[in-house]
Each structure stands twice: as structure tokens, then as C-alpha cells.
mmCIF file of C-alpha atoms in Angstrom:
data_model
loop_
_atom_site.group_PDB
_atom_site.id
_atom_site.type_symbol
_atom_site.label_atom_id
_atom_site.label_comp_id
_atom_site.label_asym_id
_atom_site.label_seq_id
_atom_site.Cartn_x
_atom_site.Cartn_y
_atom_site.Cartn_z
ATOM 1 C CA MET A 1 61.769 115.041 37.400
ATOM 2 C CA ALA A 2 60.790 111.680 38.176
ATOM 3 C CA ILE A 3 61.975 107.952 37.561
ATOM 4 C CA VAL A 4 58.395 106.543 37.697
ATOM 5 C CA ILE A 5 58.197 102.739 37.867
ATOM 6 C CA THR A 6 54.597 100.773 36.746
ATOM 7 C CA GLU A 7 53.914 98.009 35.792
ATOM 8 C CA HIS A 8 52.741 97.570 31.923
ATOM 9 C CA VAL A 9 49.118 96.697 31.905
ATOM 10 C CA GLU A 10 49.196 94.564 28.717
ATOM 11 C CA SER A 11 52.774 92.948 29.675
ATOM 12 C CA GLY A 12 52.865 92.748 33.208
ATOM 13 C CA GLU A 13 56.358 94.053 32.890
ATOM 14 C CA ALA A 14 57.977 96.537 35.045
ATOM 15 C CA CYS A 15 59.004 99.490 33.275
ATOM 16 C CA VAL A 16 59.769 103.605 32.855
ATOM 17 C CA LEU A 17 57.522 105.923 31.855
ATOM 18 C CA MET A 18 58.602 108.506 29.401
ATOM 19 C CA THR A 19 57.398 111.110 27.584
ATOM 20 C CA LEU A 20 57.274 112.855 24.095
ATOM 21 C CA ARG A 21 57.151 116.701 24.731
ATOM 22 C CA PRO A 22 54.877 118.662 22.092
ATOM 23 C CA SER A 23 56.953 119.915 18.889
ATOM 24 C CA LYS A 24 55.207 123.522 19.667
ATOM 25 C CA LEU A 25 57.352 124.010 23.469
ATOM 26 C CA ASN A 26 59.769 126.491 23.132
ATOM 27 C CA ARG A 27 62.229 124.716 25.782
ATOM 28 C CA HIS A 28 62.861 120.883 24.415
ATOM 29 C CA GLY A 29 60.132 120.465 22.136
ATOM 30 C CA GLY A 30 59.950 117.360 20.357
ATOM 31 C CA GLN A 31 62.245 115.472 23.055
ATOM 32 C CA TYR A 32 61.537 112.209 24.777
ATOM 33 C CA ALA A 33 61.811 113.088 28.403
ATOM 34 C CA LEU A 34 61.189 111.665 31.667
ATOM 35 C CA PRO A 35 58.253 113.909 33.483
ATOM 36 C CA GLY A 36 59.110 116.419 35.380
ATOM 37 C CA GLY A 37 59.521 120.310 35.126
ATOM 38 C CA ARG A 38 61.007 123.731 37.380
ATOM 39 C CA LEU A 39 60.814 123.974 41.496
ATOM 40 C CA ASP A 40 57.987 126.265 42.758
ATOM 41 C CA GLU A 41 58.874 128.695 45.118
ATOM 42 C CA GLY A 42 59.943 126.968 48.376
ATOM 43 C CA GLU A 43 59.447 123.604 46.718
ATOM 44 C CA GLN A 44 62.031 120.700 47.834
ATOM 45 C CA ASP A 45 62.666 118.291 44.470
ATOM 46 C CA ALA A 46 60.879 115.231 45.596
ATOM 47 C CA ASP A 47 57.604 117.539 46.326
ATOM 48 C CA ALA A 48 57.975 119.382 42.637
ATOM 49 C CA ALA A 49 58.669 115.833 41.156
ATOM 50 C CA LEU A 50 55.260 114.529 42.661
ATOM 51 C CA ARG A 51 53.422 117.542 41.655
ATOM 52 C CA GLU A 52 54.785 117.728 38.117
ATOM 53 C CA LEU A 53 53.892 114.114 37.547
ATOM 54 C CA HIS A 54 50.014 114.849 38.912
ATOM 55 C CA GLU A 55 50.612 118.266 36.615
ATOM 56 C CA GLU A 56 51.449 116.501 33.229
ATOM 57 C CA MET A 57 50.321 112.975 34.070
ATOM 58 C CA GLY A 58 47.304 112.961 35.784
ATOM 59 C CA LEU A 59 49.077 110.501 38.468
ATOM 60 C CA GLU A 60 49.006 111.073 41.853
ATOM 61 C CA LEU A 61 51.568 109.686 44.486
ATOM 62 C CA GLU A 62 52.152 110.196 47.991
ATOM 63 C CA ALA A 63 55.171 110.603 49.336
ATOM 64 C CA GLY A 64 55.737 106.989 50.539
ATOM 65 C CA SER A 65 55.853 106.259 47.245
ATOM 66 C CA ILE A 66 59.283 107.492 46.673
ATOM 67 C CA LEU A 67 62.367 104.971 46.603
ATOM 68 C CA GLY A 68 65.322 107.996 46.297
ATOM 69 C CA GLN A 69 66.755 110.209 44.345
ATOM 70 C CA LEU A 70 69.895 109.948 42.032
ATOM 71 C CA ASP A 71 72.356 112.212 41.518
ATOM 72 C CA PRO A 72 71.661 116.069 40.427
ATOM 73 C CA PHE A 73 72.788 116.373 36.647
ATOM 74 C CA PRO A 74 73.389 120.126 35.545
ATOM 75 C CA THR A 75 72.294 120.376 31.995
ATOM 76 C CA ARG A 76 73.778 122.903 29.035
ATOM 77 C CA SER A 77 70.645 124.867 29.238
ATOM 78 C CA GLY A 78 71.506 125.867 32.736
ATOM 79 C CA PHE A 79 69.049 123.559 34.478
ATOM 80 C CA ARG A 80 69.984 120.825 37.218
ATOM 81 C CA VAL A 81 67.637 117.954 36.994
ATOM 82 C CA ALA A 82 67.587 116.418 40.184
ATOM 83 C CA PRO A 83 65.934 112.597 39.259
ATOM 84 C CA ILE A 84 63.075 111.320 42.022
ATOM 85 C CA VAL A 85 62.930 107.756 41.475
ATOM 86 C CA VAL A 86 59.010 106.926 42.723
ATOM 87 C CA ALA A 87 57.063 103.117 42.434
ATOM 88 C CA THR A 88 53.289 102.619 41.290
ATOM 89 C CA ARG A 89 51.869 99.723 43.542
ATOM 90 C CA GLY A 90 50.314 98.087 40.078
ATOM 91 C CA PRO A 91 48.923 99.315 36.171
ATOM 92 C CA VAL A 92 48.265 102.899 36.760
ATOM 93 C CA THR A 93 45.413 104.759 34.523
ATOM 94 C CA LEU A 94 47.349 107.711 33.002
ATOM 95 C CA ARG A 95 45.721 111.381 32.304
ATOM 96 C CA PRO A 96 48.225 113.621 30.005
ATOM 97 C CA ASP A 97 48.077 117.061 29.168
ATOM 98 C CA PRO A 98 48.410 117.575 25.779
ATOM 99 C CA THR A 99 49.907 121.038 26.479
ATOM 100 C CA GLU A 100 52.920 119.347 28.328
ATOM 101 C CA VAL A 101 53.034 115.398 26.455
ATOM 102 C CA GLU A 102 52.045 114.463 22.859
ATOM 103 C CA GLN A 103 52.556 110.934 23.830
ATOM 104 C CA VAL A 104 53.533 108.233 26.685
ATOM 105 C CA PHE A 105 56.107 105.270 25.868
ATOM 106 C CA HIS A 106 56.048 102.526 28.778
ATOM 107 C CA LEU A 107 59.915 101.618 28.465
ATOM 108 C CA PRO A 108 60.474 97.984 29.808
ATOM 109 C CA PHE A 109 63.234 97.420 32.032
ATOM 110 C CA SER A 110 64.621 94.915 29.741
ATOM 111 C CA GLU A 111 65.156 97.433 27.280
ATOM 112 C CA LEU A 112 66.647 99.321 30.321
ATOM 113 C CA ALA A 113 69.003 96.180 30.931
ATOM 114 C CA SER A 114 70.752 95.792 27.210
ATOM 115 C CA PRO A 115 74.244 95.894 26.823
ATOM 116 C CA ASP A 116 74.054 98.074 24.062
ATOM 117 C CA ILE A 117 73.719 100.764 26.726
ATOM 118 C CA PRO A 118 75.198 103.079 27.084
ATOM 119 C CA ARG A 119 76.146 104.373 23.572
ATOM 120 C CA LEU A 120 79.414 106.766 23.915
ATOM 121 C CA GLN A 121 80.122 109.283 21.020
ATOM 122 C CA ASP A 122 83.236 112.029 21.260
ATOM 123 C CA SER A 123 81.824 115.577 21.329
ATOM 124 C CA ASN A 124 83.458 118.461 19.570
ATOM 125 C CA ASN A 125 82.582 120.242 22.200
ATOM 126 C CA SER A 126 84.113 119.017 25.388
ATOM 127 C CA GLU A 127 86.412 116.294 26.739
ATOM 128 C CA HIS A 128 83.323 114.110 28.231
ATOM 129 C CA PRO A 129 81.545 111.682 25.711
ATOM 130 C CA VAL A 130 78.199 112.202 25.030
ATOM 131 C CA LEU A 131 75.852 109.453 26.749
ATOM 132 C CA SER A 132 72.732 108.296 24.305
ATOM 133 C CA ALA A 133 70.633 104.800 24.304
ATOM 134 C CA PHE A 134 68.575 103.181 21.507
ATOM 135 C CA PHE A 135 65.146 102.090 22.984
ATOM 136 C CA PRO A 136 63.375 99.853 20.442
ATOM 137 C CA THR A 137 60.347 101.457 22.489
ATOM 138 C CA LEU A 138 61.114 104.677 20.941
ATOM 139 C CA GLY A 139 62.145 103.820 17.803
ATOM 140 C CA HIS A 140 65.076 106.362 18.709
ATOM 141 C CA TYR A 141 68.153 107.436 20.330
ATOM 142 C CA MET A 142 67.921 108.887 23.354
ATOM 143 C CA TYR A 143 70.573 111.372 24.899
ATOM 144 C CA ALA A 144 72.187 113.062 27.637
ATOM 145 C CA PRO A 145 70.699 114.005 30.298
ATOM 146 C CA THR A 146 67.547 111.460 30.345
ATOM 147 C CA ALA A 147 69.612 108.765 28.947
ATOM 148 C CA ALA A 148 72.175 109.512 31.700
ATOM 149 C CA ILE A 149 69.763 109.142 34.270
ATOM 150 C CA LEU A 150 68.471 106.095 32.887
ATOM 151 C CA TYR A 151 71.683 104.450 32.443
ATOM 152 C CA GLN A 152 72.435 105.574 36.182
ATOM 153 C CA PHE A 153 68.686 104.143 37.181
ATOM 154 C CA ARG A 154 69.345 101.002 35.439
ATOM 155 C CA GLU A 155 73.188 100.663 36.793
ATOM 156 C CA ILE A 156 71.959 101.158 40.501
ATOM 157 C CA ALA A 157 68.632 99.678 40.131
ATOM 158 C CA LEU A 158 69.395 96.631 37.912
ATOM 159 C CA HIS A 159 72.484 95.824 38.523
ATOM 160 C CA GLY A 160 73.494 97.089 41.950
ATOM 161 C CA ARG A 161 76.305 99.240 40.348
ATOM 162 C CA PRO A 162 77.186 102.627 41.922
ATOM 163 C CA THR A 163 77.305 104.656 38.715
ATOM 164 C CA ARG A 164 78.137 108.184 38.619
ATOM 165 C CA VAL A 165 76.912 110.883 35.075
ATOM 166 C CA ALA A 166 77.024 113.834 35.858
ATOM 167 C CA HIS A 167 80.437 114.052 33.485
ATOM 168 C CA PHE A 168 78.537 113.092 30.391
ATOM 169 C CA ASP A 169 77.883 115.868 27.802
ATOM 170 C CA GLN A 170 75.108 116.523 25.800
ATOM 171 C CA PRO A 171 74.251 116.830 22.264
ATOM 172 C CA THR A 172 74.416 120.411 20.867
ATOM 173 C CA PHE A 173 70.380 120.181 20.150
ATOM 174 C CA ALA A 174 69.727 119.694 23.527
ATOM 175 C CA TRP A 175 71.246 122.901 25.027
ATOM 176 C CA LYS A 176 68.640 124.788 24.017
#
């Protein structure tokens, strides 16, 4: 999974690229997501993030664009999400693959910095709360793991606060 920091073409504001996955997909269809996918045989997390960015978004970045990696997040659906933070040099042209991406969003840093993030809800299935965040650009709430990863990114990159998020639970719809 990649957290892509780029510049919004119209506003010039720093933002993170988000996608809406097509609803027809078997896994996590209709959900908001960061670009990313499974590791290929023998592949490292960073290599997979760059490959998936190219496959999903038509965005080709070099290893030098990698800024770092956030904590892995184990999901209820059996995946281990390994967020890699990358940055572009200015605005980029995207060519999303319609089989993997229904829509692309540029989530501005100003929304990530909202004092309303995170929102924590009790979970009936865990002792840990479900983390969510509302983003006006999306017009919807986003939930862990994606919201938790964005929250960790915000705390570290924007506020300089070391923060762990892997303990947050996910809503039951995300378990499939």
C-alpha cells in the first residue's frame, strides 16, 4: 500500500491520493482505499507499493521517491498492510486502471489535520475501538485500516508525534 504525497493540480495544496474501488470487485469493492495490493513472489513491501502505483494509477515513481514506511497493520480479512510513504515532485498525471479504480480523490493535508480525527467507536467484537475519520473531499466516513493508517501518517508527518494504530479494530463490513 502506498501513501502518495503529491500536489493538487488546481489548489497547489499538498494532498494524499485516495481511490474508490469498483463495487464489482470481490474483495473490498466499493470501499475507499490507498493504492496498493498483494506482494508478488520474492517482492519487498516498497517494490510492491511502487508496482501497484503503476498498475492502478499509471504513476511511475522511482525508489528515490520513497520517504519511509509506517507500521504494518494486520486486517481482520487476513492481510498485512504495509504502508509505504512516497512523494511526487509536483502535480502528476494519473491514468487509473478502471478495473481497479472507480474514482481518484486528492485528500488535502488540511482535512487530515482536522481536530475531529480520529473518531473512536466501541466495538461489539473487540476490546479495542473502531477508528474512523470523516473527510469532506470524500463526503463519507473512512474506517480502519485505511483511516488508521492515515491517522498515523498525520500524527507522524504533520505533528511529529510517534503514534501506533495496529490495535484499532475495523468495522465488520471490512472483514470480508
